[in-house]
Tab-separated table of C-alpha atoms in Angstrom:
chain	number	residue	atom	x	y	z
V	979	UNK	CA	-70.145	-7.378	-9.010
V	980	UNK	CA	-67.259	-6.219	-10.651
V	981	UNK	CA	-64.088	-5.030	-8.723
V	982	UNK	CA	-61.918	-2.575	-10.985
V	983	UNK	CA	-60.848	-0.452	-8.136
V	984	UNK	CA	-59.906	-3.106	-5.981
V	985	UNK	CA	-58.078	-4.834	-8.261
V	986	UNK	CA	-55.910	-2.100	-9.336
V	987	UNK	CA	-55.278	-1.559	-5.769
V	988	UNK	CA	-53.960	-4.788	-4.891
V	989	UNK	CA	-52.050	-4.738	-8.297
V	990	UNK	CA	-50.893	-1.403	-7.123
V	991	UNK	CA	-49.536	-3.034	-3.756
V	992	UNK	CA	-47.700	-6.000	-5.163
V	993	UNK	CA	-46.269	-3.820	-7.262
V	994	UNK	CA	-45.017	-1.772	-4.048
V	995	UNK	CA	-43.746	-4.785	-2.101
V	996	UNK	CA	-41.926	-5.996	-5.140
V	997	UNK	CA	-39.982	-2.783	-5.802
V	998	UNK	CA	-39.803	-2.721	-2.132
V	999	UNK	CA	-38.311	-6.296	-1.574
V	1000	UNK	CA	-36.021	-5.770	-4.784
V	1001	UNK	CA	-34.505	-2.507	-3.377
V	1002	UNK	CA	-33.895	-4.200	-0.378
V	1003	UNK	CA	-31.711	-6.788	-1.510
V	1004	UNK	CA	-29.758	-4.466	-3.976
V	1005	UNK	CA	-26.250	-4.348	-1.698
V	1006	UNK	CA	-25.491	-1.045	-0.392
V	1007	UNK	CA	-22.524	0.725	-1.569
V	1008	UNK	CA	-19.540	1.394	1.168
V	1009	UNK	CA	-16.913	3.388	1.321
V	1010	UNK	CA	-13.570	1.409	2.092
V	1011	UNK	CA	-11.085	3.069	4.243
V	1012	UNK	CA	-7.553	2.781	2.922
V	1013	UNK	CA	-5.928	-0.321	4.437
V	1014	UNK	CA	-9.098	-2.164	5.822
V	1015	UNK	CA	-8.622	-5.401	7.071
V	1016	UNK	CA	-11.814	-6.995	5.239
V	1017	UNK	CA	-10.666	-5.462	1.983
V	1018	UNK	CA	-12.300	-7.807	-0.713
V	1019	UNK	CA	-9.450	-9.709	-2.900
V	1020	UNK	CA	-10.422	-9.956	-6.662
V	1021	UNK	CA	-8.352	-12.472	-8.639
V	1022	UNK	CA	-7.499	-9.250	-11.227
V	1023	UNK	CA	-5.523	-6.298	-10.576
V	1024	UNK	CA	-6.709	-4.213	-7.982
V	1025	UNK	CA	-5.638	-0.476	-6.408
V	1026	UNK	CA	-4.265	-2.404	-3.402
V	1027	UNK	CA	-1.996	-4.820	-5.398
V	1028	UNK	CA	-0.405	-1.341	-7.694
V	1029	UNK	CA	0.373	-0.242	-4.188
V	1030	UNK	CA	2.169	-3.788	-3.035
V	1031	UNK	CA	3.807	-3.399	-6.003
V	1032	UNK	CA	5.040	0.517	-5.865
V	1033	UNK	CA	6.141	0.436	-1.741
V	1034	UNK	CA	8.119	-2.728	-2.890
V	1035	UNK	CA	9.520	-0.893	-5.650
V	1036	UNK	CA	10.508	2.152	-3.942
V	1037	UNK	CA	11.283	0.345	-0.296
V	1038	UNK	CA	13.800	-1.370	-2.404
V	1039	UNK	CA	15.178	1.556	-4.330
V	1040	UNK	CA	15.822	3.560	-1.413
V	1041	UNK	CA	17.287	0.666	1.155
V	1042	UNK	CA	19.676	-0.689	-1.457
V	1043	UNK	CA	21.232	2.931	-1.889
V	1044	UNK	CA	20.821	3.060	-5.588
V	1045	UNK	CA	19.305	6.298	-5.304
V	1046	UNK	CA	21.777	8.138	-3.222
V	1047	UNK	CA	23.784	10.775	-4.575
V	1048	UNK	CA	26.610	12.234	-2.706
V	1049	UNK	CA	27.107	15.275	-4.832
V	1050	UNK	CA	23.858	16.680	-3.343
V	1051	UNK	CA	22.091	17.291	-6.068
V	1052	UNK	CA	19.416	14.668	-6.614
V	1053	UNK	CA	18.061	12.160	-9.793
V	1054	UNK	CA	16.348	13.229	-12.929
V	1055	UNK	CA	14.148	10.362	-13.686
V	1056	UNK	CA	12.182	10.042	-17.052
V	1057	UNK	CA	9.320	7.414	-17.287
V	1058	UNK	CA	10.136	5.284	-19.941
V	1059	UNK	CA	7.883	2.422	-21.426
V	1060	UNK	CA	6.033	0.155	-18.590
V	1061	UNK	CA	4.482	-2.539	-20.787
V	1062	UNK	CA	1.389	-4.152	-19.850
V	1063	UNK	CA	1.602	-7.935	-20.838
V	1064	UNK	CA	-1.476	-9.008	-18.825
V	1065	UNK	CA	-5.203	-10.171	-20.070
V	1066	UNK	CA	-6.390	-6.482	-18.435
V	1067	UNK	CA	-6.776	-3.666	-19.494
V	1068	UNK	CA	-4.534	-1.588	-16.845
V	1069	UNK	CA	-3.541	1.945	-17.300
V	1070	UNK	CA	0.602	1.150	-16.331
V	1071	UNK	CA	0.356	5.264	-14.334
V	1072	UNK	CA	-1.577	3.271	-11.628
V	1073	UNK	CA	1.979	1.693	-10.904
V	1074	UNK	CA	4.224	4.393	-12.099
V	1075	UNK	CA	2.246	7.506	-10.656
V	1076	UNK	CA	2.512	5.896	-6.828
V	1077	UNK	CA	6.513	5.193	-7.199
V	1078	UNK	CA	6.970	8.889	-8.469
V	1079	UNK	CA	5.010	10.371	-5.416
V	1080	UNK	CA	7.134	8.400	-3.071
V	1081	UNK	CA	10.050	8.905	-4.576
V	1082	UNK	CA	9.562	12.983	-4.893
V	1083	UNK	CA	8.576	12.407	-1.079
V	1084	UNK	CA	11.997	10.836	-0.422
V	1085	UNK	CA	14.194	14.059	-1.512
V	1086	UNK	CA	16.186	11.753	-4.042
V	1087	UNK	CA	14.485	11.845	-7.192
V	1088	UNK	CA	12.855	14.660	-9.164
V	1089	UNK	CA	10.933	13.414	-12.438
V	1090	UNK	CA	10.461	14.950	-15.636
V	1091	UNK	CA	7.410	15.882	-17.756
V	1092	UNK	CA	8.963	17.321	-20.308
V	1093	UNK	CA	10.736	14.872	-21.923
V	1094	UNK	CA	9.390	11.591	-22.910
V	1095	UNK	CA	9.176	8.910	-25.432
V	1096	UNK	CA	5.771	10.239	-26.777
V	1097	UNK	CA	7.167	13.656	-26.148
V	1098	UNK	CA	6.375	16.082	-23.108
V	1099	UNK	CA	3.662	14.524	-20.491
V	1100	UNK	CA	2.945	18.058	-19.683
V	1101	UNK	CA	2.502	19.724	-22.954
V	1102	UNK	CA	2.505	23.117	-21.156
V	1103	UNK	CA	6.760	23.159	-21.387
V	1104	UNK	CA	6.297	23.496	-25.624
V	1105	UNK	CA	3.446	25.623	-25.103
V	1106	UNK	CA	5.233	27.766	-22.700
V	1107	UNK	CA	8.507	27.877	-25.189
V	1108	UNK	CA	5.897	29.516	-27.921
V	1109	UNK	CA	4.709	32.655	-25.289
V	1110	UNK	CA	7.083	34.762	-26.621
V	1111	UNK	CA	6.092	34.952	-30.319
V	1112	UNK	CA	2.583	35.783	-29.185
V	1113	UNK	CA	2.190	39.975	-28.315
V	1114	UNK	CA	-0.395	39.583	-26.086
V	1115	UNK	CA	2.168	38.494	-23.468
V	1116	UNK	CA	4.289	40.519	-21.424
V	1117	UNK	CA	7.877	39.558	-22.143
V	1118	UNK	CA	9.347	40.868	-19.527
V	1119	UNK	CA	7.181	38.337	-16.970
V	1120	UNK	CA	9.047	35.286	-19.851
V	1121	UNK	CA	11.631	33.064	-18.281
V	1122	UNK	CA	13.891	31.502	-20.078
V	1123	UNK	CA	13.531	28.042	-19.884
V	1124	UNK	CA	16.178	25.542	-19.029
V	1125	UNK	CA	15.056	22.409	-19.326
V	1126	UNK	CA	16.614	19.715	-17.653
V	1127	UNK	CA	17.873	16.682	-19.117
V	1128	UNK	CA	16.799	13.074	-17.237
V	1129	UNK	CA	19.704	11.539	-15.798
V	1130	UNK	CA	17.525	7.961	-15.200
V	1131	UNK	CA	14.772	6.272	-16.582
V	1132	UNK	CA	12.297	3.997	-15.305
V	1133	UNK	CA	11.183	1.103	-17.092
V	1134	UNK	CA	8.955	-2.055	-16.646
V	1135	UNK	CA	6.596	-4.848	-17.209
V	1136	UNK	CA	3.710	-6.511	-16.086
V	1137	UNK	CA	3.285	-9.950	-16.546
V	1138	UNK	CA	0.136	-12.064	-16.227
V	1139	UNK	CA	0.287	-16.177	-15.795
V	1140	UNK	CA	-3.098	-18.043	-15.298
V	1141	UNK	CA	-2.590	-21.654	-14.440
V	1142	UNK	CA	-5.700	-24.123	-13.626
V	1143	UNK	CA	-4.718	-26.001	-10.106
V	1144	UNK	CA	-7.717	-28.631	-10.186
V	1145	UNK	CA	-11.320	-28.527	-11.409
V	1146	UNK	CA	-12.353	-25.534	-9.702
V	1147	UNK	CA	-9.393	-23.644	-9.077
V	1148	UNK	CA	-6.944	-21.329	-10.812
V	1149	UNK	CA	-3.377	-19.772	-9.901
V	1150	UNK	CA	-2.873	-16.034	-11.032
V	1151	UNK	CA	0.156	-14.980	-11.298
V	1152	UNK	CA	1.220	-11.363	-11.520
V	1153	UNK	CA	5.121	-10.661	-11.860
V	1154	UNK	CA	5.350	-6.422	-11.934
V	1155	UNK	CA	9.006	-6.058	-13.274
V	1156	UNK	CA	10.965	-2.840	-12.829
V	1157	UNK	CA	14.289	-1.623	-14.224
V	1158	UNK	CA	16.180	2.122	-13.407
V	1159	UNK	CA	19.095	2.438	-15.565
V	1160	UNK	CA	21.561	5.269	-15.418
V	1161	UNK	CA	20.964	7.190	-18.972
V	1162	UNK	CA	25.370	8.482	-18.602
V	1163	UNK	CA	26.301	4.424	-19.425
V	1164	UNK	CA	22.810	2.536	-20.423
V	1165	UNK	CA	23.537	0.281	-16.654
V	1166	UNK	CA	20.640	-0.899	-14.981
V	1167	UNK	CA	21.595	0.207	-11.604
V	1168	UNK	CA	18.612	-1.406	-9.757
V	1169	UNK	CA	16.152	-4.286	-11.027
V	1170	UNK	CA	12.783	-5.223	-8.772
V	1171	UNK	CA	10.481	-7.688	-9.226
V	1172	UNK	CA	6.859	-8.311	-7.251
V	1173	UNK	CA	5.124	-11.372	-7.788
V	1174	UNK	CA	1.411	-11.350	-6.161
V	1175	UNK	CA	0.012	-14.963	-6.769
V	1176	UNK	CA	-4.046	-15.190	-6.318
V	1177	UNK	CA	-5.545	-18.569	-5.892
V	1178	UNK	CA	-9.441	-18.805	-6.515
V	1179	UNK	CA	-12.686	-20.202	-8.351
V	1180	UNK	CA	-11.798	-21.158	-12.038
V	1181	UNK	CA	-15.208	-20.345	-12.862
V	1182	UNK	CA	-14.011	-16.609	-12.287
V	1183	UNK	CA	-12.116	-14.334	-15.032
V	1184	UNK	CA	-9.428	-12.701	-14.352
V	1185	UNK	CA	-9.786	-10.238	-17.304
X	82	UNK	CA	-8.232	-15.376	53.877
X	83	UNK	CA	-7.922	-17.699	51.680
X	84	UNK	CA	-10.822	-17.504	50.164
X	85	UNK	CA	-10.514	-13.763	49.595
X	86	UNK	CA	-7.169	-14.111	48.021
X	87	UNK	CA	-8.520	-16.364	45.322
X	88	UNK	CA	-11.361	-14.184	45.437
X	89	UNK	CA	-8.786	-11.120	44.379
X	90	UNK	CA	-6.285	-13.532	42.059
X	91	UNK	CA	-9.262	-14.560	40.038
X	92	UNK	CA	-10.770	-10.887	39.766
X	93	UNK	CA	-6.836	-10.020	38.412
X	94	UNK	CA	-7.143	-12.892	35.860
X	95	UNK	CA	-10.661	-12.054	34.599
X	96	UNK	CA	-9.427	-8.271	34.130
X	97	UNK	CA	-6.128	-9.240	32.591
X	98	UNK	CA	-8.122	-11.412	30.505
X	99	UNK	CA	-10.643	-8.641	29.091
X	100	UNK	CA	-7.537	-6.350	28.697
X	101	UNK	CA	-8.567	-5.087	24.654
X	102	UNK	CA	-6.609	-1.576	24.750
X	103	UNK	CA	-3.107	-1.945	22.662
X	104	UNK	CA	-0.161	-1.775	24.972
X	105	UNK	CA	3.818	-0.329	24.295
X	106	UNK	CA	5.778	-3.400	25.447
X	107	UNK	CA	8.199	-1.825	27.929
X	108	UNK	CA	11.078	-3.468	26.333
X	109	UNK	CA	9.975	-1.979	22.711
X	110	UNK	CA	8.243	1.750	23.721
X	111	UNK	CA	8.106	2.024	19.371
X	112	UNK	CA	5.947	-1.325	19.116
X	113	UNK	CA	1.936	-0.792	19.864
X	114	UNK	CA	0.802	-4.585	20.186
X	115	UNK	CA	-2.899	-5.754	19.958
X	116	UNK	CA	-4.196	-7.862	22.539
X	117	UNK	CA	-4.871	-10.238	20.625
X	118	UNK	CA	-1.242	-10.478	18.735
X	119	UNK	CA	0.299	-10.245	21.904
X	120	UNK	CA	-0.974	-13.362	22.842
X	121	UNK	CA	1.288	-15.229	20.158
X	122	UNK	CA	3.741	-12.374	19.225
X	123	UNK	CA	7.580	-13.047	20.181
X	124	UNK	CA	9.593	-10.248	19.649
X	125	UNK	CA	13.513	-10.190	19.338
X	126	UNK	CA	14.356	-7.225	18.439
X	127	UNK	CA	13.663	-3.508	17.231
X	128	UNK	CA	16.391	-2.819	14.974
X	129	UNK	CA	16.825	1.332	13.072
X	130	UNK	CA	19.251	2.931	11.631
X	131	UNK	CA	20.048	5.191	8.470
X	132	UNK	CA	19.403	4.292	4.713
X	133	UNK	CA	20.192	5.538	1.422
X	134	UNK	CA	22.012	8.389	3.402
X	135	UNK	CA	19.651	10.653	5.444
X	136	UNK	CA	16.668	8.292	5.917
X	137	UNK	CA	15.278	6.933	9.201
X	138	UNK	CA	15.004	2.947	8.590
X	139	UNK	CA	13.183	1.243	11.036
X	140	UNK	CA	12.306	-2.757	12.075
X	141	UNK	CA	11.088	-5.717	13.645
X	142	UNK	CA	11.906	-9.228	14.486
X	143	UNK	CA	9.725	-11.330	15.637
X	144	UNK	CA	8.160	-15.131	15.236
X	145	UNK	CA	4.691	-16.564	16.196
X	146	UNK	CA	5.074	-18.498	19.659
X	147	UNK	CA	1.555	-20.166	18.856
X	148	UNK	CA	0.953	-23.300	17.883
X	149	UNK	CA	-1.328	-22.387	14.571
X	150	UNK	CA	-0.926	-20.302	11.687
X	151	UNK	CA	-1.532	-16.619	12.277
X	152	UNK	CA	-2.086	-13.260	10.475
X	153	UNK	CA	-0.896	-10.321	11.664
X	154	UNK	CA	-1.799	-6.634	10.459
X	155	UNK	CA	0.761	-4.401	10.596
X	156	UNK	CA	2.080	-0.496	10.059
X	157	UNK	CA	4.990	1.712	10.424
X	158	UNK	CA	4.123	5.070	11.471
X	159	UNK	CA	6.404	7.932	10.224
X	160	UNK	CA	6.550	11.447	12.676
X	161	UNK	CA	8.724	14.662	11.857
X	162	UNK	CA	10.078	16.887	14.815
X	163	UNK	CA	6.755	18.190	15.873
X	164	UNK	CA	4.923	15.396	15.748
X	165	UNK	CA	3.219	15.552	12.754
X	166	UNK	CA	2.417	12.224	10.832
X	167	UNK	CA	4.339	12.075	7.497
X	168	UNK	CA	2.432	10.719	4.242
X	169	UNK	CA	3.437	8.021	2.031
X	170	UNK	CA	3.399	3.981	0.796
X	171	UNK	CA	5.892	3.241	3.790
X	172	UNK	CA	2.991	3.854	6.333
X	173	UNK	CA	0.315	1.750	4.804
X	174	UNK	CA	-1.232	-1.141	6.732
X	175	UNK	CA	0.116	-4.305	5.643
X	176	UNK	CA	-0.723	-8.063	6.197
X	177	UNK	CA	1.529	-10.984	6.679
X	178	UNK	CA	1.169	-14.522	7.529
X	179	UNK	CA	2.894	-15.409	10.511
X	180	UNK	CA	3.904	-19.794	10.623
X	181	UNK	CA	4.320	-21.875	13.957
X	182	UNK	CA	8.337	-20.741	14.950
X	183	UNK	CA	9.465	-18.846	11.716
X	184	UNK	CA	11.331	-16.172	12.062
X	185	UNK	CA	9.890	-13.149	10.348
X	186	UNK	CA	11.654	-9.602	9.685
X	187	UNK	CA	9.761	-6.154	8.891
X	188	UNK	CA	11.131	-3.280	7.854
X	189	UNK	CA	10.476	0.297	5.930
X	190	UNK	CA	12.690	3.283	4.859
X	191	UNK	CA	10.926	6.281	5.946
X	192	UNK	CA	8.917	8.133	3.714
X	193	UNK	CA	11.675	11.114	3.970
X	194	UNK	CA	14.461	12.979	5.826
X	195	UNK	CA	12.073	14.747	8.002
X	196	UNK	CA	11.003	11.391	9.502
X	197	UNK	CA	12.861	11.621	13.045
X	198	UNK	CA	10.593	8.694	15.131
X	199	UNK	CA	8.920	6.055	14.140
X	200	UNK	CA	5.874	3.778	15.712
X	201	UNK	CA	4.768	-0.047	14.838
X	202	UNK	CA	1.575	-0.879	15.141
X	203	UNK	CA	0.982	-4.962	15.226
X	204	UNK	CA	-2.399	-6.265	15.373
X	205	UNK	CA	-3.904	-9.534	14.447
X	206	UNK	CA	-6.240	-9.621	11.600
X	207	UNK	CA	-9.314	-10.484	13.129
X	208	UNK	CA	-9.031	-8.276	16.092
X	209	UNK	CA	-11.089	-5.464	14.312
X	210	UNK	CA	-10.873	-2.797	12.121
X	211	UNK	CA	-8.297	-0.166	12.760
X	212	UNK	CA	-8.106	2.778	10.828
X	213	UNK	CA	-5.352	4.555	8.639
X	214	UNK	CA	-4.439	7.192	10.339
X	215	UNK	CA	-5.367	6.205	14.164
X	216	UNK	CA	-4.066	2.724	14.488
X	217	UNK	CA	-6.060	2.111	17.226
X	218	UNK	CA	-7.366	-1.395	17.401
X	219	UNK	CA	-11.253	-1.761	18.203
C-alpha cells in the first residue's frame, strides 16, 4: 500500500521545522541606543569613531581659543577639501557635518553653503539670484542678496595604516587630520589630529 | 548585647554592600559615581571655569586606587538656566581606560553659552547599561 498523502505530509513538516529552525537562528536586528556600553567595535570606520573624531576636533577648537572673536561678530567657515586616503569608501560629511553642528551650537562659527570649491552646497543661493528674471514672481517679496564671504576654511585628511602584528593579528591605524586656516593671511590658526588604533583578527578586512 | 550589635554592624555591611543606586559624593555635588566605580575611583579635584570666552568648561581629576586595570564610562551633562539638557558631541558617553595609580584628567567645553551647570556621570563599564539621556546606572 502506497502512501502519497502521508508522504507529502511528512515532507510538508520537515519542510516546516527547517524554515522554522533556520528563522530561528537568523539574529534579530536591535536598535542601539547612542552611547551603549556593548557597542560592537568593527576594525573599519564606524559612526562612533566620526564622532571621536569631530568632539576632539571641536573640544579642541573651542578650549584653545582659536575660535574666539572679540569683535562680536562670529567666523565664516567654508568647507574646503577633506580627503579620504583610507581603503573605505567614507563619505568625508560624516566627519565634517558633526563638527559644523557643534560648532553652529557653540555661537562662534556660522558656515557657508554658498560658496565652495565645487561651487554652492546649497544650489538654492544661484537659483534664488535668478527669481527676479522670472514674472511669475512677485518682486516686491525679492531680497537682495548679500552673500557673505568665508572668513575660514576647514580642511583635512583621513589616513588609513594597516600593519600585521603576528599571524593572526592586525593594527589599524586611523589618523583624521584637520586644519582651519584664516582665509585674510593663508595661517593655519589651529591643526588637530585623532588617531583611533584598532587591534583585531587579520583574517578580517578592514575595507 | 553583644551579639545584637554584631547582629546590627553586619546588617549595615550587607546593606552598604548591596548599595547599586549612583551617589553625589558630598565633596563633588557635580560628580554622579556608580557603585561600582566608586569602589576604585579617587578623585582630586573638580576643576571649571570659562573657555574660548563665554563657555562653561568643566573637569575631573581622578586616578584608579585599585590594584587592576579598569574601564570607566563616562559623561558630561550640559543644563541651561531652567534646567533643560543642552544637545551636542560634548555630552556623549565616553570610555576610558583607567591604569593602577595614573593620574587621569577629563574635561569638555560646553556645548554653548547657555550652558550654566554642568553634571558628571562616572560609571564603570560593566556595571550596566545606562542610557543617553538618563544616566542612570542599572
Amino acid at each position: 500500500m502506497s502512501h502519497p498523502k502521508r508522504n507529502t505530509l511528512i515532507k510538508a513538516l520537515g519542510l516546516t521545522l527547517v524554515l522554522g529552525v533556520a528563522a530561528g537562528c537568523t539574529p534579530q536586528t536591535q536598535l542601539l541606543p547612542s552611547g551603549s556600553a556593548n557597542e560592537p567595535i568593527t576594525m573599519g570606520l564606524s559612526g562612533s569613531d566620526f564622532e571621536q573624531a569631530a568632539s576632539d576636533a571641536v573640544q579642541s577648537m573651542l578650549s584653545s581659543g582659536s575660535v574666539d572673536r572679540n569683535d562680536g561678530k562670529k567666523h565664516i567657515m567654508v568647507v574646503s577639501t577633506v580627503l579620504n586616503d583610507t581603503m573605505q569608501r567614507i563619505d568625508t560629511d560624516q566627519l565634517v557635518k558633526k563638527i559644523r553642528v557643534d560648532l553652529l551650537r557653540s555661537g562662534k562659527v556660522l558656515t557657508t553653503t554658498a560658496i565652495g570649491l565645487n561651487g554652492a552646497e546649497d544650489k538654492m543661493t544661484q537659483a534664488y539670484s535668478e527669481l527676479s528674471q522670472s514674472r511669475k514672481i512677485d518682486r516686491s517679496t525679492l531680497v537682495q542678496q548679500r552673500l557673505t564671504a568665508p572668513n575660514m576654511s576647514l580642511s583635512g585628511k583621513i589616513i588609513q595604516r594597516n600593519n600585521r602584528v603576528d599571524r593572526n593579528k592586525q593594527l589599524v591605524e586611523y589618523y583624521f587630520q584637520l586644519t582651519l586656516t584664516d582665509l585674510a593671511n593663508g595661517l593655519a590658526v589651529w591643526e588637530g589630529e585623532t588617531p583611533i588604533r584598532k587591534l583585531g583578527s587579520a583574517k578580517g578586512t578592514s575595507w | 548585647m553583644k551579639k545584637t550589635l554584631t547582629g546590627l554592624l553586619l546588617t549595615a555591611g550587607l546593606l552598604a554592600g548591596c548599595q547599586t543606586q549612583p551617589q553625589q559624593p558630598v565633596d563633588w555635588p557635580q560628580l554622579t559615581i556608580g557603585p561600582k566605580a566608586r569602589s576604585y575611583l579617587q578623585i582630586e579635584a573638580v576643576p571649571e571655569g570659562i573657555a574660548s570666552g563665554n563657555l562653561l568648561r568643566a573637569g575631573v581629576r581622578l586616578y584608579n586606587r585599585s590594584q587592576s586595570e579598569q574601564t570607566l564610562r563616562y559623561r558630561f551633562s550640559w543644563t541651561d538656566a531652567n534646567g533643560f539638557e543642552l544637545p551636542g558631541m560634548a555630552s556623549r558617553w565616553e570610555q576610558h581606560v583607567l591604569r593602577p595609580g595614573e593620574p587621569v584628567a577629563l574635561d569638555r567645553v560646553a556645548p554653548g553659552p547657555a550652558a550654566t551647570s554642568y553634571r558628571i556621570y562616572l560609571f564603570d563599564i560593566n556595571t550596566g547599561t545606562a542610557t543617553h539621556t538618563q544616566g542612570i546606572e542599572r
